[in-house]
Amino acid sequence: MLGVVLLLLACVIPPQAFAQKQVSLTVSAAISLKNSLDAIGPIYERSHPGVKIVFNYGGSGTLQHQIEQGAPVDIFFSAAEQQMDRLESESLLESGTRRNLVTNTLVLITPASSSAIANFQDLAKPEIKIIAVGEPATVPAGQYAREALEHLGLWNAVQKKIVYAKDVRAVLAYVETGNADAGLVYRTDAGISSRVRVAATAPEDSHDPIVYPAAILKGSKNVSAAREFLEFLGNRQSREIFVKYGFTMSEKQAQSN
């Protein structure tokens, strides 16, 4: 009798009803994290077949504004604390989920074939016409770049040479194509291109610390799954991938696991 009932149920209930419910997590992340997260995402999905990770990349400020306007995001992974602070002040973060995961370094790049620039002071040379920088209001790399140039006493001398880009990868593209004589990007971005060279590294004390915090958004419909993925981003396997692409671990994160 039981066998007959099960057979009837199998005929009435579609096969997909027995399948594991698929969870889709949207992660809004700074564009400088793209290579690392594109490598981490598939690894996580293979070990969690019921979860699909969808990455939304962009400038951290732009992503912040999208979240403030109601974009359905589960996790925000910013390239600066400022944008995360803003969302936290607006009570948009899931309490207790914010954590600093990685750090980065600001570097000055030129086209690989150029030898006109050896240090930051060379940016003031008359022959240097265009310097690409992220838009400081929405791109943390641009914010750090302006801080560094001001700290080094160069801002007034180079301000008229600066062209602003929508994100740090756009800055990289300007320099790669020779449309800019120089640009300020993260070391991780410079490391993925053979068409640029690092001319100089910004002194650590010339700008705010480049810290990447991540947190779950209060509006997430998949908080439990988001917690698991956020935890995965801080484990040993993910740390190795971040380091491979040039990031360093935040001090507290490096001490964990």
Coordinates of C-alpha atoms in Angstrom, one line a residue:
M1 CA 0.0 0.0 0.0
L2 CA 2.8 2.4 0.9
G3 CA 4.5 1.7 -2.4
V4 CA 1.3 2.6 -4.3
V5 CA 1.0 5.9 -2.4
L6 CA 4.6 6.9 -3.1
L7 CA 4.1 6.0 -6.8
L8 CA 1.0 8.2 -6.9
L9 CA 2.9 11.1 -5.3
A10 CA 5.7 10.7 -7.7
C11 CA 3.2 11.1 -10.6
V12 CA 1.5 14.1 -9.1
I13 CA 4.4 16.1 -7.6
P14 CA 6.9 17.4 -10.3
P15 CA 10.5 16.2 -9.9
Q16 CA 11.8 19.7 -9.3
A17 CA 9.8 19.9 -6.1
F18 CA 12.1 17.3 -4.6
A19 CA 15.2 19.3 -5.7
Q20 CA 17.2 21.3 -3.1
K21 CA 16.0 24.9 -3.0
Q22 CA 18.5 27.1 -4.9
V23 CA 19.7 30.2 -3.0
S24 CA 21.1 33.1 -5.0
L25 CA 23.4 35.5 -3.1
T26 CA 24.1 39.0 -4.6
V27 CA 27.5 40.3 -3.5
S28 CA 28.1 44.0 -4.4
A29 CA 31.9 44.3 -4.4
A30 CA 34.6 46.9 -5.2
I31 CA 35.9 46.3 -8.8
S32 CA 39.4 45.8 -7.5
L33 CA 38.2 42.6 -5.9
K34 CA 37.0 41.1 -9.2
N35 CA 39.8 38.7 -10.0
S36 CA 40.0 37.3 -6.5
L37 CA 36.2 36.9 -6.1
D38 CA 35.8 35.5 -9.6
A39 CA 38.2 32.7 -8.4
I40 CA 36.6 32.2 -5.0
G41 CA 33.0 32.2 -6.2
P42 CA 33.1 28.9 -8.2
I43 CA 35.1 27.1 -5.5
Y44 CA 32.3 28.0 -3.0
E45 CA 29.6 27.0 -5.4
R46 CA 31.1 23.6 -6.0
S47 CA 31.1 22.9 -2.2
H48 CA 27.7 24.4 -1.8
P49 CA 25.6 23.2 -4.8
G50 CA 22.4 24.8 -3.5
V51 CA 24.0 28.3 -3.6
K52 CA 24.6 30.6 -6.6
I53 CA 26.9 33.6 -6.0
V54 CA 26.1 36.7 -8.2
F55 CA 28.8 39.4 -8.1
N56 CA 27.9 43.0 -8.8
Y57 CA 31.2 45.0 -9.3
G58 CA 31.7 48.8 -9.3
G59 CA 33.1 51.7 -7.4
S60 CA 32.4 51.4 -3.7
G61 CA 30.6 54.7 -3.6
T62 CA 28.4 53.8 -6.5
L63 CA 27.5 50.5 -4.9
Q64 CA 26.8 52.2 -1.6
H65 CA 24.3 54.5 -3.3
Q66 CA 22.6 51.5 -5.0
I67 CA 22.1 49.9 -1.6
E68 CA 20.8 53.1 -0.1
Q69 CA 18.3 53.3 -3.0
G70 CA 17.0 49.7 -2.3
A71 CA 19.1 47.5 -4.5
P72 CA 18.5 43.8 -3.4
V73 CA 22.0 43.0 -2.1
D74 CA 23.0 40.3 0.4
I75 CA 26.7 41.3 1.1
F76 CA 28.6 44.5 0.5
F77 CA 32.4 44.2 0.2
S78 CA 33.8 47.8 0.0
A79 CA 37.3 49.1 -0.8
A80 CA 37.1 51.6 2.0
E81 CA 35.6 52.0 5.5
Q82 CA 33.9 55.3 4.6
Q83 CA 31.1 53.7 2.5
M84 CA 30.5 50.9 5.0
D85 CA 30.4 53.5 7.9
R86 CA 27.7 55.4 6.0
L87 CA 25.5 52.3 5.6
E88 CA 26.1 51.3 9.2
S89 CA 25.0 54.8 10.3
E90 CA 21.8 54.3 8.3
S91 CA 21.2 51.0 10.1
L92 CA 21.4 49.1 6.8
L93 CA 23.9 46.4 8.0
E94 CA 23.0 43.2 9.7
S95 CA 24.2 43.7 13.3
G96 CA 27.5 42.0 14.1
T97 CA 28.4 40.9 10.6
R98 CA 30.8 43.6 9.6
R99 CA 34.4 42.5 9.4
N100 CA 37.7 43.7 7.8
L101 CA 39.0 41.1 5.4
V102 CA 41.9 42.4 3.3
T103 CA 44.1 45.4 2.8
N104 CA 45.8 47.0 -0.2
T105 CA 48.5 49.4 -1.4
L106 CA 48.3 52.5 -3.5
V107 CA 50.8 52.6 -6.4
L108 CA 51.7 55.0 -9.2
I109 CA 51.7 53.3 -12.7
T110 CA 52.8 54.3 -16.2
P111 CA 52.6 52.5 -19.5
A112 CA 55.1 49.6 -19.5
S113 CA 57.1 51.2 -22.3
S114 CA 57.4 54.6 -20.5
S115 CA 60.5 55.7 -18.5
A116 CA 59.4 59.3 -18.0
I117 CA 58.3 58.8 -14.4
A118 CA 60.4 57.3 -11.5
N119 CA 58.6 58.8 -8.5
F120 CA 55.6 60.9 -7.5
Q121 CA 57.5 64.2 -7.9
D122 CA 57.9 63.5 -11.6
L123 CA 54.2 64.0 -12.0
A124 CA 54.8 67.7 -11.9
K125 CA 57.1 67.6 -15.0
P126 CA 55.7 69.6 -17.9
E127 CA 55.9 66.6 -20.3
I128 CA 53.4 64.7 -18.1
K129 CA 50.1 65.8 -19.5
I130 CA 47.4 63.4 -18.2
I131 CA 47.1 61.6 -14.9
A132 CA 44.2 59.2 -14.4
V133 CA 42.6 59.0 -11.0
G134 CA 39.3 57.5 -9.7
E135 CA 36.5 60.0 -8.9
P136 CA 37.2 60.7 -5.2
A137 CA 33.5 61.0 -4.3
T138 CA 32.7 57.5 -5.4
V139 CA 35.9 55.6 -5.9
P140 CA 38.0 54.9 -2.8
A141 CA 41.2 54.6 -4.9
G142 CA 40.6 58.2 -6.1
Q143 CA 40.0 59.3 -2.5
Y144 CA 43.3 57.7 -1.4
A145 CA 45.1 59.2 -4.5
R146 CA 44.0 62.7 -3.7
E147 CA 45.1 62.3 0.0
A148 CA 48.5 61.0 -1.1
L149 CA 49.0 63.8 -3.6
E150 CA 48.0 66.4 -1.1
H151 CA 50.3 64.8 1.6
L152 CA 53.2 64.9 -0.9
G153 CA 52.5 68.6 -1.7
L154 CA 51.7 67.8 -5.4
W155 CA 48.0 68.4 -5.6
N156 CA 48.1 72.0 -6.7
A157 CA 50.8 71.2 -9.3
V158 CA 49.0 68.3 -10.9
Q159 CA 45.3 69.0 -10.4
K160 CA 44.8 70.4 -13.9
K161 CA 46.4 67.3 -15.4
I162 CA 44.0 64.9 -13.7
V163 CA 41.2 63.0 -15.6
Y164 CA 38.7 61.2 -13.4
A165 CA 37.5 57.7 -14.0
K166 CA 34.4 55.8 -12.8
D167 CA 36.4 53.1 -11.1
V168 CA 40.0 51.9 -10.5
R169 CA 39.9 49.5 -13.5
A170 CA 39.0 52.4 -15.8
V171 CA 42.1 54.2 -14.5
L172 CA 44.1 51.1 -15.3
A173 CA 42.7 51.0 -18.8
Y174 CA 43.6 54.7 -19.4
V175 CA 47.2 53.9 -18.6
E176 CA 47.3 50.6 -20.5
T177 CA 46.1 52.2 -23.7
G178 CA 48.4 55.2 -23.4
N179 CA 45.5 57.6 -22.9
A180 CA 47.1 58.7 -19.7
D181 CA 50.8 59.2 -18.9
A182 CA 50.3 57.9 -15.3
G183 CA 47.6 56.7 -13.0
L184 CA 47.0 55.8 -9.3
V185 CA 45.6 52.4 -8.7
Y186 CA 45.9 49.6 -6.2
R187 CA 48.9 47.2 -6.4
T188 CA 46.4 44.4 -7.0
D189 CA 45.2 46.1 -10.2
A190 CA 48.7 46.9 -11.5
G191 CA 49.5 43.2 -10.9
I192 CA 47.0 41.9 -13.4
S193 CA 48.4 43.9 -16.4
S194 CA 51.6 43.4 -18.3
R195 CA 51.0 46.7 -20.1
V196 CA 51.8 48.9 -17.1
R197 CA 54.7 49.2 -14.7
V198 CA 54.7 50.4 -11.1
A199 CA 56.8 53.5 -10.9
A200 CA 56.4 54.2 -7.2
T201 CA 54.5 53.2 -4.1
A202 CA 52.6 55.8 -2.0
P203 CA 54.0 56.1 1.5
E204 CA 51.6 54.4 4.0
D205 CA 51.3 57.6 6.0
S206 CA 50.2 59.6 3.0
H207 CA 46.6 58.4 3.0
D208 CA 44.1 56.6 5.1
P209 CA 44.6 52.8 5.6
I210 CA 43.3 50.9 2.6
V211 CA 41.0 48.4 4.4
Y212 CA 38.3 46.3 2.8
P213 CA 35.3 45.7 5.1
A214 CA 32.5 43.3 4.2
A215 CA 29.1 43.0 5.9
I216 CA 25.6 41.4 5.3
L217 CA 22.8 43.9 4.5
K218 CA 19.8 44.0 6.7
G219 CA 17.5 43.6 3.8
S220 CA 19.0 40.2 2.8
K221 CA 16.5 37.4 2.4
N222 CA 19.2 34.8 2.8
V223 CA 21.0 35.9 6.0
S224 CA 22.0 32.3 7.0
A225 CA 23.5 31.6 3.6
A226 CA 25.2 35.0 3.5
R227 CA 26.8 34.3 6.9
E228 CA 28.3 31.1 5.5
F229 CA 29.7 32.8 2.5
L230 CA 31.1 35.7 4.5
E231 CA 32.8 33.2 6.8
F232 CA 34.2 31.4 3.7
L233 CA 35.7 34.7 2.5
G234 CA 37.8 34.8 5.6
N235 CA 39.0 31.1 5.7
R236 CA 42.4 29.9 4.7
Q237 CA 41.5 28.9 1.2
S238 CA 40.1 32.3 0.3
R239 CA 43.0 34.1 2.1
E240 CA 45.4 32.2 -0.2
I241 CA 43.6 33.5 -3.3
F242 CA 43.5 37.1 -2.0
V243 CA 47.2 36.9 -1.4
K244 CA 47.8 35.4 -4.8
Y245 CA 46.2 38.5 -6.4
G246 CA 48.3 40.9 -4.3
F247 CA 46.1 41.7 -1.3
T248 CA 47.3 41.4 2.3
M249 CA 45.1 40.2 5.1
S250 CA 43.9 42.6 7.7
E251 CA 45.7 42.1 11.0
K252 CA 42.8 40.6 12.9
Q253 CA 41.8 38.4 9.9
A254 CA 45.4 37.1 9.5
Q255 CA 45.3 36.0 13.1
S256 CA 42.1 34.0 12.8
N257 CA 41.6 30.5 11.4

